[in-house]
Coordinates of C-alpha atoms in Angstrom, one line a residue:
M15 CA 113.6 80.7 96.9
R16 CA 113.1 78.8 93.7
A17 CA 109.5 80.0 93.4
A18 CA 110.6 83.6 93.7
L19 CA 113.2 83.1 90.9
E20 CA 110.8 81.3 88.6
A21 CA 108.1 83.9 89.2
N22 CA 110.5 86.6 88.0
G23 CA 112.0 84.5 85.1
K24 CA 115.4 84.4 86.8
A25 CA 115.9 80.7 87.4
S26 CA 119.2 79.3 86.1
L27 CA 118.8 77.5 82.7
R28 CA 122.2 75.9 82.7
Q29 CA 124.7 74.7 85.3
R30 CA 126.9 77.5 86.7
D31 CA 129.5 77.8 89.5
L32 CA 127.0 80.2 91.1
P33 CA 123.4 79.2 90.2
A34 CA 120.7 81.8 90.8
H35 CA 119.4 80.3 94.1
V36 CA 122.9 80.3 95.5
V37 CA 123.4 83.9 94.5
V38 CA 120.3 85.0 96.3
Y39 CA 121.5 83.2 99.5
Y40 CA 124.8 84.9 99.0
V41 CA 123.2 88.4 98.8
I42 CA 121.4 87.7 102.0
A43 CA 124.6 86.5 103.6
L44 CA 126.3 89.8 102.6
G45 CA 123.9 91.7 104.7
L46 CA 124.6 89.5 107.7
Y47 CA 128.4 89.6 107.4
M48 CA 129.1 93.1 106.4
Q49 CA 132.4 93.1 108.1
S50 CA 133.8 90.4 105.8
S51 CA 135.0 90.6 102.2
Y52 CA 132.8 89.5 99.3
R53 CA 135.0 86.4 98.6
E54 CA 135.2 85.4 102.3
V55 CA 131.4 85.5 102.6
L56 CA 131.0 83.4 99.5
R57 CA 133.6 80.9 100.7
C58 CA 131.7 80.4 104.0
L59 CA 128.4 80.0 102.2
L60 CA 129.9 77.4 99.8
E61 CA 131.4 75.5 102.7
G62 CA 128.0 75.3 104.3
I63 CA 126.4 74.1 101.0
Q64 CA 129.2 71.5 100.7
W65 CA 128.5 70.3 104.2
L66 CA 124.8 69.8 103.3
M67 CA 125.6 68.0 100.0
G68 CA 128.3 65.8 101.3
P69 CA 132.0 65.4 100.9
S70 CA 131.7 64.3 97.3
A71 CA 130.4 67.7 96.2
T72 CA 133.0 70.1 94.8
M73 CA 132.7 73.8 95.3
R74 CA 134.8 76.5 93.7
V75 CA 135.0 80.1 94.9
A76 CA 134.4 82.4 91.9
S77 CA 136.7 85.3 91.0
K78 CA 135.7 88.8 91.8
A79 CA 134.6 89.3 88.2
G80 CA 132.5 86.2 88.4
I81 CA 130.9 87.3 91.6
S82 CA 130.0 90.7 90.2
Q83 CA 128.4 89.1 87.1
A84 CA 126.5 86.6 89.1
R85 CA 125.0 89.3 91.4
T86 CA 123.6 91.2 88.5
R87 CA 121.7 88.2 87.0
P88 CA 118.8 87.8 89.6
G89 CA 118.0 91.5 89.8
W90 CA 116.2 93.3 92.6
E91 CA 112.8 91.9 91.7
V92 CA 113.6 88.5 93.1
L93 CA 114.8 89.9 96.4
R94 CA 111.6 92.1 96.6
H95 CA 109.4 89.1 95.9
L96 CA 111.2 87.0 98.5
H97 CA 111.0 89.9 101.1
D98 CA 107.3 90.4 100.6
A99 CA 106.7 86.6 100.9
V100 CA 108.8 86.0 104.0
V101 CA 109.1 89.1 106.1
R102 CA 106.1 89.6 108.4
P103 CA 105.4 90.1 112.1
I104 CA 106.8 87.4 114.3
A105 CA 105.9 88.3 117.9
G106 CA 104.4 85.7 120.1
R107 CA 101.9 86.4 122.8
D108 CA 104.7 86.6 125.4
T109 CA 106.9 89.0 123.4
K110 CA 107.6 92.0 125.6
G111 CA 106.3 95.3 124.1
A112 CA 104.5 93.7 121.1
W113 CA 101.0 93.8 122.4
F114 CA 98.5 96.2 124.0
A115 CA 95.5 94.3 125.3
D116 CA 94.6 92.1 122.2
W117 CA 96.2 94.5 119.7
R118 CA 99.5 93.7 117.9
L119 CA 101.4 97.1 118.1
V120 CA 102.9 98.3 114.8
S121 CA 104.2 101.7 113.9
L122 CA 104.3 103.5 110.5
D123 CA 107.6 105.4 109.9
G124 CA 110.1 106.3 107.3
S125 CA 113.8 107.2 107.0
T126 CA 116.7 107.2 104.5
L127 CA 119.7 105.0 103.8
D128 CA 123.0 105.8 102.2
V129 CA 124.0 103.6 99.3
A130 CA 127.3 103.1 97.5
D131 CA 128.6 106.2 95.7
E132 CA 128.2 104.8 92.2
A133 CA 126.8 106.4 89.0
G134 CA 124.1 103.8 88.7
N135 CA 122.9 104.5 92.3
E136 CA 123.0 108.2 91.8
A137 CA 120.9 107.9 88.6
A138 CA 118.4 105.7 90.3
F139 CA 118.0 107.3 93.7
G140 CA 119.6 110.8 93.5
R141 CA 121.4 112.7 96.2
P142 CA 119.8 114.9 98.9
G143 CA 120.9 118.5 99.1
A144 CA 123.5 119.7 101.5
S145 CA 124.7 123.1 102.8
R146 CA 127.5 123.0 100.2
G147 CA 126.4 121.2 97.0
S148 CA 125.0 117.7 97.5
S149 CA 125.4 114.8 99.9
A150 CA 128.4 112.5 99.8
F151 CA 126.3 109.5 99.0
P152 CA 123.1 108.7 97.0
Q153 CA 120.2 107.9 99.3
I154 CA 117.1 105.7 99.3
R155 CA 114.0 106.8 101.1
F156 CA 111.8 104.1 102.6
V157 CA 108.7 103.8 104.6
S158 CA 107.8 100.6 106.6
L159 CA 105.6 99.2 109.2
V160 CA 107.5 98.2 112.3
E161 CA 106.4 95.5 114.8
N162 CA 107.1 97.3 118.1
G163 CA 108.1 94.4 120.2
T164 CA 110.6 92.8 117.7
R165 CA 111.5 95.8 115.5
V166 CA 110.8 93.8 112.4
L167 CA 110.3 96.0 109.4
F168 CA 107.6 94.7 107.0
G169 CA 105.6 96.0 104.1
S170 CA 108.5 98.3 103.2
E171 CA 108.4 100.6 100.1
M172 CA 111.6 102.2 98.7
A173 CA 112.1 105.0 96.2
P174 CA 114.5 107.8 95.2
C175 CA 115.3 110.2 98.1
A176 CA 113.2 113.0 96.6
T177 CA 110.0 110.9 97.0
S178 CA 107.8 112.0 99.9
E179 CA 107.1 109.6 102.8
I180 CA 103.3 110.2 102.2
T181 CA 103.6 108.8 98.7
L182 CA 105.4 105.7 99.9
A183 CA 103.1 105.2 102.9
R184 CA 100.0 104.5 100.7
P185 CA 101.0 101.1 99.5
V186 CA 102.6 100.3 102.9
L187 CA 99.2 100.8 104.7
A188 CA 97.8 97.9 102.5
R189 CA 99.8 95.5 104.8
L190 CA 97.8 96.4 107.9
Q191 CA 95.6 93.7 109.1
P192 CA 92.7 93.3 111.6
G193 CA 94.0 92.9 115.1
M194 CA 96.8 95.5 114.7
L195 CA 97.0 98.9 116.4
C196 CA 98.9 101.2 114.1
L197 CA 100.8 104.2 115.6
A198 CA 101.9 107.1 113.4
D199 CA 103.3 110.5 113.7
R200 CA 101.4 113.7 112.8
H201 CA 102.7 114.3 109.3
F202 CA 101.1 111.0 108.1
F203 CA 97.6 112.1 109.1
G204 CA 95.1 113.1 106.4
Y205 CA 91.5 112.2 105.7
D206 CA 92.4 110.0 102.7
M207 CA 95.4 108.3 104.6
W208 CA 93.2 107.7 107.6
N209 CA 90.5 106.0 105.5
L210 CA 93.0 104.0 103.6
A211 CA 94.6 102.6 106.8
R212 CA 91.3 101.8 108.5
G213 CA 89.9 100.2 105.4
N214 CA 92.2 97.2 106.0
G215 CA 90.5 96.4 109.4
A216 CA 93.3 97.7 111.7
D217 CA 92.8 100.1 114.5
L218 CA 94.7 103.4 114.5
L219 CA 96.2 105.7 117.0
W220 CA 97.8 108.7 115.2
R221 CA 99.2 111.9 116.4
L222 CA 97.7 115.1 114.9
R223 CA 98.8 118.6 114.0
K224 CA 97.9 121.0 116.8
N225 CA 96.0 123.4 114.4
L226 CA 93.5 120.7 113.2
R227 CA 89.9 121.7 113.8
L228 CA 88.1 119.1 115.9
E229 CA 84.6 119.7 117.4
H230 CA 84.0 117.8 120.6
D231 CA 80.7 116.0 119.9
R232 CA 80.5 113.9 123.1
R233 CA 82.8 113.5 126.1
L234 CA 83.6 109.9 127.1
P235 CA 84.0 108.7 130.7
D236 CA 87.8 108.3 130.3
G237 CA 88.2 112.0 129.3
S238 CA 88.5 111.4 125.6
C239 CA 85.8 112.5 123.2
L240 CA 84.1 111.7 119.9
S241 CA 84.6 114.0 117.0
R242 CA 84.5 114.0 113.2
I243 CA 87.0 114.5 110.4
Y244 CA 86.1 115.7 106.8
P245 CA 87.8 115.5 103.4
S246 CA 87.4 119.3 102.9
E247 CA 86.2 122.5 104.4
R248 CA 83.2 122.4 102.1
D249 CA 82.2 118.9 103.4
R250 CA 82.6 120.3 107.0
R251 CA 80.2 123.1 106.3
H252 CA 77.6 120.7 104.9
G253 CA 78.3 117.9 107.3
A254 CA 79.0 115.5 104.5
N255 CA 81.4 112.5 104.3
A256 CA 82.2 112.7 108.0
V257 CA 84.2 109.9 109.7
V258 CA 83.7 109.6 113.5
V259 CA 86.9 109.4 115.5
R260 CA 88.0 109.4 119.1
V261 CA 90.1 112.3 120.3
I262 CA 92.7 111.8 123.0
D263 CA 94.5 114.9 124.4
Y264 CA 96.8 115.4 127.3
R265 CA 99.4 117.8 128.6
L266 CA 103.0 116.9 129.3
E267 CA 103.2 116.6 133.1
G268 CA 105.6 118.8 134.9
I269 CA 106.2 121.2 132.0
A270 CA 104.5 124.6 132.6
G271 CA 102.7 125.9 129.6
A272 CA 103.1 122.8 127.6
E273 CA 100.8 122.6 124.6
P274 CA 98.3 119.7 124.4
I275 CA 99.3 116.7 122.3
Y276 CA 96.3 115.3 120.3
R277 CA 95.9 111.8 119.0
L278 CA 93.1 110.2 117.0
M279 CA 91.9 106.7 117.5
T280 CA 89.4 104.7 115.6
T281 CA 86.1 104.3 117.4

């Protein structure tokens, strides 16, 4: 906590009722006790601190204005620093749904979150369009890696709602590690994105668009086959810069006329 404050130049230089490290704990507590008022959450937090420090310690619950001023001092950079240092996959070997063979299962996905209807949030994040004007709330768009067995979101990137998920996914993929099997939906697939993800040593299993051209180079015993992807049509014609991939396709059982669903896996 203190390291994150010092790294961002936000450590308290003088004694306050709400020093910077207490404010960061307070912001975390607000997310855990969303049903309680700001002052009630602070009161509970200070009671816990007083219990740790002993009965001689005196704690005073700040006014609403004091709380508001204290929350603006650390800034978002400290929380981002703390998040990136602490939030990571936590599944053990016995965690249900977290593993396939020796791979740790993670998924790449994105969504949006409504934020408070305030002028500052609207200026920073914007509002999505609606059938009549604009949305009732500003929105943040985010992309994360999700540990499948625990649903822990890590490596998250956030931006205004008009930002594309592909743009946000690029820095997120840097958090992949060897020993992970990353699942992703078809709109994330592209030659550059594929190479960026596999460059970190993780294995990939991504769904594809059905109109992607994939030559079947060699059929494997399990029914999948080897193929190649290229950065452009020109490279395809010249056989240049190819990346070998494994193609898995199957039809939805029991659904007449169902189209094949294609997935690519690293070889």
